[in-house]
Amino acid sequence: MGHSFAEAGDAQKNNFDLGEFVGDLNIEDDASSDDISLEGLQQELEECKDDDVVANILSKGTALRDYTKGVENNLRQVELDSIQDYIKESDNLVSLHEQIRECDSILSQMETLLSGFQTEIGSISSDIKILQEKSMDMGLKLKNRKVAESKLAKFVEDIIVPPRMVDIIVDAEVNDEYLRTLEILSKKLKHTEVDHMAKTSKALKDVQPELEKLRQKAVSKVFDFIVQKLYALRKPKTNIQILQQSVLLKYKYIISFLKEHGKEIYIEVRGAYIDTMNKVLSAHFRAYIQALEKLQLDIATSSDLIGVDTRSTSLFSRGREPLKNRSAVYALGERINILKEIDQPSLIPHIAEASSQKYPYEVLFRSLHKLLMDTATSEYLFCDDFFGEESIFYETFAGPFAVIDEHFGTILPNCYDAIGLMLMIRITHQHQLIMSRRRIPCLDSYLDKVNISLWPRFKMVFDLHLNSLRNANVKTLWEDDIHPHYVMRRYAEFTSSLIHLNVGYGDGQLELNLERLRMAVDDLLIKLAKTFSKPKQQIVFLINNYDMTIAVLKEASPEGGKIQLHFEELLKSNTSLFVEELLLEHFSDLIKFVKNRASEDPSSTSERPITVTEVEPIVKDFGNRWKAAIELMHKDVITSFSNFLCGMEILRAALTQLLLYYTRLSDCIKKIQGGSALNKDLVSISSIMYEIRKYSRTF
């Protein structure tokens, strides 16, 4: 190529004629050299008809060949001009050629260098891959070694016996650090027993004897320590609960350690605690019961029954309590307050004794069982926390239960206080609710047993009262007094007390027994009433007793119960009888006439028609003394009935009935022939009503 450019340069210098070198181009020869196909020409002309050049050619009719030659000549000239331009730039092209050759050489060297780099990089990549594989292998080995090291370290840690641990177990005092060391020793002992690798290791043969020695030493040491603490419970005036909570519970892990690694020693500790607490608590409850017995107020004896005459005493009768205490045999009174104080602290005997106070037995019963509940709750929670065994509580409390049962077995057979027994039944029920709210079940069976023993005793005492009414000697009880009988007052107070104690409980068995008692007292009261010679006195006696009974029953159950309604019906029927008796006593002629004759038709043709002559004496007699008779009735009522209000109600009923009788008499007189002659003797209804209102103002 360079050679050609050199020759071109030389040709330029020699005024090379390009036209001569190329020669004339004969287009015609070229055109005729090959066959020219005109196929498709028409179509091409149609397509190019819009072209300006083609259109010009076609319009002028220029020969196509001449035009083609012109174009060829122009192209040739342009080609020659281009060649001349290249010839002028030949030096630059040579320089460019040299530069390209130099660049090619440099690029060749770079290619060689880069090929070397590529080879070296391939080698490095291979080395990196090898290093990566070695790294992964080393990482796996490291991981395996760490796992092995961890297991080995744990094995060594679990099985080794550090000197410090030996020193603490053998020589140190039992304290918090000692307990922590016991936990470590326990873990090592458990590990050697359950871990398969430890069991099969040779190291265990060296360590196991030492661990066994440490176990024996620890068991012996903690046994001496805990027994010493348990014996501290026996010291007089020791607050057991404080010692349990502040001292023993701090060392409860000792019990867990003995359970796991010193079963025989644990049984000894367990037995020592049960024996100690059994004796201590039994002594405490025995002393408390003895102190309470000095505070007991006797309420009732076997002769204190509703239907028994206790007004006189024989030389052999024991001294009786003042009347204010004897009334508590039947009346509940303030004794009901014990149920409102159910959760109050127990009595402190020496304080009560110093003030010379005495209490009904239900107060002592509540106090004793309050102490029992609090002590049992504390002991139950401690045994569950310290030993983790509920059975220990029941073995510990076997002694206190026996002491209380012995006391109760002495008191109950001599208890004839039915009100007190029912109060104790209600107290027991309340105590069961308290223990249920505390979620402490340890006294469930004991309280059930107490309840089961109280009910039969109450039933027995209740039946004594019932039989005393059924078998009562009417002659002995009769007092020849129309006012309320003391037996009926006893019955009313007794029944009212039991009804009050049944509010909120709805005990059907108690209601049935009260109904039996009511039937018995009804029979006895009728027998007592019949001892009066006059019917009027009998009725007054019954009314006074019924009225008193109703008043007492209303205090217990204001809304009225079944028994109260029964006595109200009896009061109503006997009031009607008394009104009739009272009116017959003062206005017998008037009443007999009204009942027998006033309903007849005076104008009828009967055998004996009503005449003025028959009625006139009755009218005049009434007009002469009706006011005086009413005053006598008033005095009679005032003296006959204990309850003034009841007497006034009866008087008003009698006066109202009298007004009705007299109204019927007046109506009858109006129908009698000639009856108008008696109008001057008739008392006006308004006058009678005025008199009735005058007595009504005394209400």
mmCIF file of C-alpha atoms in Angstrom, residues 401-612:
data_model
loop_
_atom_site.group_PDB
_atom_site.id
_atom_site.type_symbol
_atom_site.label_atom_id
_atom_site.label_comp_id
_atom_site.label_asym_id
_atom_site.label_seq_id
_atom_site.Cartn_x
_atom_site.Cartn_y
_atom_site.Cartn_z
ATOM 1 C CA PHE A 401 -58.754 -31.789 117.060
ATOM 2 C CA ALA A 402 -58.792 -34.423 119.784
ATOM 3 C CA VAL A 403 -58.540 -31.757 122.514
ATOM 4 C CA ILE A 404 -61.442 -29.763 121.042
ATOM 5 C CA ASP A 405 -63.510 -32.906 120.486
ATOM 6 C CA GLU A 406 -62.943 -33.910 124.110
ATOM 7 C CA HIS A 407 -64.094 -30.490 125.322
ATOM 8 C CA PHE A 408 -67.054 -30.477 122.988
ATOM 9 C CA GLY A 409 -67.958 -33.999 124.059
ATOM 10 C CA THR A 410 -68.123 -32.765 127.657
ATOM 11 C CA ILE A 411 -70.099 -29.595 126.958
ATOM 12 C CA LEU A 412 -72.625 -30.825 124.406
ATOM 13 C CA PRO A 413 -74.362 -33.565 126.459
ATOM 14 C CA ASN A 414 -75.007 -31.016 129.221
ATOM 15 C CA CYS A 415 -76.254 -28.269 126.909
ATOM 16 C CA TYR A 416 -79.999 -27.617 127.162
ATOM 17 C CA ASP A 417 -79.900 -24.180 125.558
ATOM 18 C CA ALA A 418 -81.766 -24.639 122.261
ATOM 19 C CA ILE A 419 -81.195 -21.000 121.250
ATOM 20 C CA GLY A 420 -77.478 -21.361 121.943
ATOM 21 C CA LEU A 421 -77.332 -24.597 119.944
ATOM 22 C CA MET A 422 -79.021 -22.967 116.949
ATOM 23 C CA LEU A 423 -76.620 -20.008 117.233
ATOM 24 C CA MET A 424 -73.693 -22.459 117.191
ATOM 25 C CA ILE A 425 -75.147 -24.115 114.080
ATOM 26 C CA ARG A 426 -75.326 -20.725 112.363
ATOM 27 C CA ILE A 427 -71.818 -19.821 113.575
ATOM 28 C CA THR A 428 -70.495 -23.067 112.106
ATOM 29 C CA HIS A 429 -72.161 -22.272 108.791
ATOM 30 C CA GLN A 430 -70.584 -18.812 108.765
ATOM 31 C CA HIS A 431 -67.181 -20.307 109.594
ATOM 32 C CA GLN A 432 -67.548 -22.697 106.662
ATOM 33 C CA LEU A 433 -68.187 -19.711 104.383
ATOM 34 C CA ILE A 434 -65.118 -17.920 105.772
ATOM 35 C CA MET A 435 -62.869 -20.924 105.119
ATOM 36 C CA SER A 436 -64.354 -21.259 101.649
ATOM 37 C CA ARG A 437 -63.541 -17.611 100.898
ATOM 38 C CA ARG A 438 -60.003 -18.214 102.142
ATOM 39 C CA ARG A 439 -59.817 -21.237 99.803
ATOM 40 C CA ILE A 440 -58.505 -23.351 102.692
ATOM 41 C CA PRO A 441 -60.135 -26.824 102.744
ATOM 42 C CA CYS A 442 -58.338 -28.203 105.810
ATOM 43 C CA LEU A 443 -61.299 -27.725 108.217
ATOM 44 C CA ASP A 444 -64.067 -28.934 105.911
ATOM 45 C CA SER A 445 -64.430 -32.372 107.447
ATOM 46 C CA TYR A 446 -64.052 -31.054 111.011
ATOM 47 C CA LEU A 447 -66.729 -28.355 110.604
ATOM 48 C CA ASP A 448 -69.035 -30.887 108.949
ATOM 49 C CA LYS A 449 -68.553 -33.159 111.950
ATOM 50 C CA VAL A 450 -69.342 -30.296 114.358
ATOM 51 C CA ASN A 451 -72.476 -29.461 112.396
ATOM 52 C CA ILE A 452 -73.540 -33.120 112.400
ATOM 53 C CA SER A 453 -73.129 -33.286 116.196
ATOM 54 C CA LEU A 454 -74.985 -30.001 116.846
ATOM 55 C CA TRP A 455 -78.160 -30.807 114.912
ATOM 56 C CA PRO A 456 -79.087 -34.004 116.819
ATOM 57 C CA ARG A 457 -78.467 -32.231 120.118
ATOM 58 C CA PHE A 458 -80.656 -29.317 119.067
ATOM 59 C CA LYS A 459 -83.370 -31.742 117.958
ATOM 60 C CA MET A 460 -83.180 -33.539 121.299
ATOM 61 C CA VAL A 461 -83.487 -30.291 123.310
ATOM 62 C CA PHE A 462 -86.249 -29.052 120.995
ATOM 63 C CA ASP A 463 -88.155 -32.307 121.548
ATOM 64 C CA LEU A 464 -87.802 -31.779 125.326
ATOM 65 C CA HIS A 465 -89.563 -28.430 124.913
ATOM 66 C CA LEU A 466 -92.168 -30.016 122.665
ATOM 67 C CA ASN A 467 -92.853 -32.855 125.091
ATOM 68 C CA SER A 468 -93.010 -30.401 127.997
ATOM 69 C CA LEU A 469 -95.987 -28.793 126.262
ATOM 70 C CA ARG A 470 -97.607 -32.049 125.326
ATOM 71 C CA ASN A 471 -97.213 -33.510 128.821
ATOM 72 C CA ALA A 472 -97.762 -30.308 130.795
ATOM 73 C CA ASN A 473 -99.807 -30.477 133.992
ATOM 74 C CA VAL A 474 -102.609 -27.960 133.469
ATOM 75 C CA LYS A 475 -103.449 -27.790 137.175
ATOM 76 C CA THR A 476 -99.894 -26.916 138.053
ATOM 77 C CA LEU A 477 -99.576 -24.298 135.344
ATOM 78 C CA TRP A 478 -102.987 -22.636 135.863
ATOM 79 C CA GLU A 479 -102.758 -19.254 137.633
ATOM 80 C CA ASP A 480 -106.393 -18.055 137.564
ATOM 81 C CA ASP A 481 -105.289 -14.991 135.632
ATOM 82 C CA ILE A 482 -106.680 -13.870 132.298
ATOM 83 C CA HIS A 483 -103.479 -12.046 131.347
ATOM 84 C CA PRO A 484 -100.850 -13.718 129.078
ATOM 85 C CA HIS A 485 -99.523 -16.920 130.576
ATOM 86 C CA TYR A 486 -95.784 -17.263 131.171
ATOM 87 C CA VAL A 487 -95.748 -20.529 129.209
ATOM 88 C CA MET A 488 -97.206 -18.743 126.199
ATOM 89 C CA ARG A 489 -94.658 -15.947 126.568
ATOM 90 C CA ARG A 490 -91.877 -18.519 126.673
ATOM 91 C CA TYR A 491 -93.288 -20.170 123.579
ATOM 92 C CA ALA A 492 -93.607 -16.842 121.729
ATOM 93 C CA GLU A 493 -90.053 -15.777 122.570
ATOM 94 C CA PHE A 494 -88.662 -19.227 121.803
ATOM 95 C CA THR A 495 -90.449 -19.469 118.451
ATOM 96 C CA SER A 496 -89.586 -15.873 117.570
ATOM 97 C CA SER A 497 -85.918 -16.549 118.298
ATOM 98 C CA LEU A 498 -85.798 -19.622 116.069
ATOM 99 C CA ILE A 499 -87.699 -17.852 113.265
ATOM 100 C CA HIS A 500 -85.198 -15.007 113.480
ATOM 101 C CA LEU A 501 -82.304 -17.462 113.271
ATOM 102 C CA ASN A 502 -83.905 -19.120 110.254
ATOM 103 C CA VAL A 503 -84.100 -15.886 108.229
ATOM 104 C CA GLY A 504 -81.858 -16.273 105.200
ATOM 105 C CA TYR A 505 -81.486 -20.040 105.725
ATOM 106 C CA GLY A 506 -85.005 -21.338 105.024
ATOM 107 C CA ASP A 507 -84.431 -24.572 106.935
ATOM 108 C CA GLY A 508 -87.491 -26.677 106.165
ATOM 109 C CA GLN A 509 -86.789 -29.155 108.979
ATOM 110 C CA LEU A 510 -86.761 -26.334 111.530
ATOM 111 C CA GLU A 511 -90.013 -24.947 110.136
ATOM 112 C CA LEU A 512 -91.622 -28.381 110.446
ATOM 113 C CA ASN A 513 -90.522 -28.660 114.082
ATOM 114 C CA LEU A 514 -91.866 -25.180 114.836
ATOM 115 C CA GLU A 515 -95.203 -26.221 113.359
ATOM 116 C CA ARG A 516 -95.259 -29.233 115.689
ATOM 117 C CA LEU A 517 -94.482 -26.950 118.628
ATOM 118 C CA ARG A 518 -97.279 -24.580 117.581
ATOM 119 C CA MET A 519 -99.821 -27.391 117.528
ATOM 120 C CA ALA A 520 -98.741 -28.484 121.015
ATOM 121 C CA VAL A 521 -99.018 -24.992 122.469
ATOM 122 C CA ASP A 522 -102.454 -24.548 120.852
ATOM 123 C CA ASP A 523 -103.708 -27.639 122.644
ATOM 124 C CA LEU A 524 -102.184 -26.577 125.971
ATOM 125 C CA LEU A 525 -103.596 -23.050 125.720
ATOM 126 C CA ILE A 526 -107.100 -24.385 125.066
ATOM 127 C CA LYS A 527 -106.756 -26.663 128.116
ATOM 128 C CA LEU A 528 -105.649 -23.732 130.271
ATOM 129 C CA ALA A 529 -108.529 -21.581 128.978
ATOM 130 C CA LYS A 530 -111.058 -24.262 129.871
ATOM 131 C CA THR A 531 -110.030 -24.077 133.527
ATOM 132 C CA PHE A 532 -111.852 -20.722 133.719
ATOM 133 C CA SER A 533 -115.495 -21.142 134.680
ATOM 134 C CA LYS A 534 -116.890 -18.342 132.531
ATOM 135 C CA PRO A 535 -116.775 -18.444 128.725
ATOM 136 C CA LYS A 536 -115.992 -14.758 128.623
ATOM 137 C CA GLN A 537 -112.880 -15.245 130.782
ATOM 138 C CA GLN A 538 -111.795 -18.112 128.570
ATOM 139 C CA ILE A 539 -112.058 -15.903 125.510
ATOM 140 C CA VAL A 540 -110.260 -12.992 127.180
ATOM 141 C CA PHE A 541 -107.470 -15.351 128.267
ATOM 142 C CA LEU A 542 -107.050 -16.642 124.712
ATOM 143 C CA ILE A 543 -107.155 -13.156 123.168
ATOM 144 C CA ASN A 544 -104.493 -11.849 125.570
ATOM 145 C CA ASN A 545 -102.198 -14.766 124.815
ATOM 146 C CA TYR A 546 -102.740 -14.615 121.061
ATOM 147 C CA ASP A 547 -102.168 -10.873 120.991
ATOM 148 C CA MET A 548 -98.972 -11.157 123.025
ATOM 149 C CA THR A 549 -97.712 -13.986 120.797
ATOM 150 C CA ILE A 550 -98.359 -12.015 117.620
ATOM 151 C CA ALA A 551 -96.562 -8.973 119.016
ATOM 152 C CA VAL A 552 -93.481 -11.055 119.884
ATOM 153 C CA LEU A 553 -93.469 -12.860 116.526
ATOM 154 C CA LYS A 554 -93.628 -9.559 114.644
ATOM 155 C CA GLU A 555 -90.302 -8.571 116.180
ATOM 156 C CA ALA A 556 -88.634 -11.547 114.501
ATOM 157 C CA SER A 557 -90.469 -11.437 111.178
ATOM 158 C CA PRO A 558 -92.345 -8.159 110.523
ATOM 159 C CA GLU A 559 -93.696 -9.395 107.195
ATOM 160 C CA GLY A 560 -95.546 -12.191 108.988
ATOM 161 C CA GLY A 561 -94.908 -15.877 108.738
ATOM 162 C CA LYS A 562 -97.051 -18.954 108.632
ATOM 163 C CA ILE A 563 -97.244 -19.243 112.418
ATOM 164 C CA GLN A 564 -98.034 -15.557 112.881
ATOM 165 C CA LEU A 565 -100.884 -15.753 110.365
ATOM 166 C CA HIS A 566 -102.285 -18.718 112.281
ATOM 167 C CA PHE A 567 -102.436 -16.761 115.542
ATOM 168 C CA GLU A 568 -103.894 -13.721 113.784
ATOM 169 C CA GLU A 569 -106.766 -15.886 112.540
ATOM 170 C CA LEU A 570 -107.323 -17.222 116.070
ATOM 171 C CA LEU A 571 -107.233 -13.683 117.464
ATOM 172 C CA LYS A 572 -109.775 -12.533 114.912
ATOM 173 C CA SER A 573 -112.210 -15.388 115.590
ATOM 174 C CA ASN A 574 -111.944 -15.022 119.392
ATOM 175 C CA THR A 575 -112.373 -11.260 119.152
ATOM 176 C CA SER A 576 -115.686 -11.829 117.401
ATOM 177 C CA LEU A 577 -116.719 -14.234 120.160
ATOM 178 C CA PHE A 578 -115.770 -11.763 122.885
ATOM 179 C CA VAL A 579 -117.695 -8.957 121.203
ATOM 180 C CA GLU A 580 -120.808 -11.129 121.205
ATOM 181 C CA GLU A 581 -120.284 -12.106 124.839
ATOM 182 C CA LEU A 582 -119.739 -8.496 125.871
ATOM 183 C CA LEU A 583 -122.867 -7.270 124.081
ATOM 184 C CA LEU A 584 -124.955 -10.131 125.442
ATOM 185 C CA GLU A 585 -123.842 -9.195 128.938
ATOM 186 C CA HIS A 586 -125.196 -5.629 128.632
ATOM 187 C CA PHE A 587 -127.773 -5.776 125.795
ATOM 188 C CA SER A 588 -129.003 -9.344 125.808
ATOM 189 C CA ASP A 589 -132.685 -8.486 125.131
ATOM 190 C CA LEU A 590 -131.791 -6.277 122.190
ATOM 191 C CA ILE A 591 -129.493 -8.873 120.629
ATOM 192 C CA LYS A 592 -131.885 -11.758 121.128
ATOM 193 C CA PHE A 593 -134.728 -9.798 119.534
ATOM 194 C CA VAL A 594 -132.617 -8.706 116.562
ATOM 195 C CA LYS A 595 -131.270 -12.209 115.976
ATOM 196 C CA ASN A 596 -134.629 -13.970 116.428
ATOM 197 C CA ARG A 597 -137.349 -11.508 115.373
ATOM 198 C CA ALA A 598 -135.943 -8.537 113.453
ATOM 199 C CA SER A 599 -135.580 -10.486 110.252
ATOM 200 C CA GLU A 600 -139.342 -11.354 110.205
ATOM 201 C CA ASP A 601 -141.891 -9.331 108.208
ATOM 202 C CA PRO A 602 -144.087 -7.456 110.804
ATOM 203 C CA SER A 603 -147.043 -7.341 108.418
ATOM 204 C CA SER A 604 -147.057 -11.073 107.785
ATOM 205 C CA THR A 605 -149.917 -13.215 108.994
ATOM 206 C CA SER A 606 -147.749 -15.343 111.220
ATOM 207 C CA GLU A 607 -148.902 -16.920 114.429
ATOM 208 C CA ARG A 608 -147.099 -14.255 116.521
ATOM 209 C CA PRO A 609 -146.532 -10.995 114.629
ATOM 210 C CA ILE A 610 -144.202 -8.319 116.040
ATOM 211 C CA THR A 611 -146.113 -5.748 118.062
ATOM 212 C CA VAL A 612 -145.295 -2.426 119.692
#
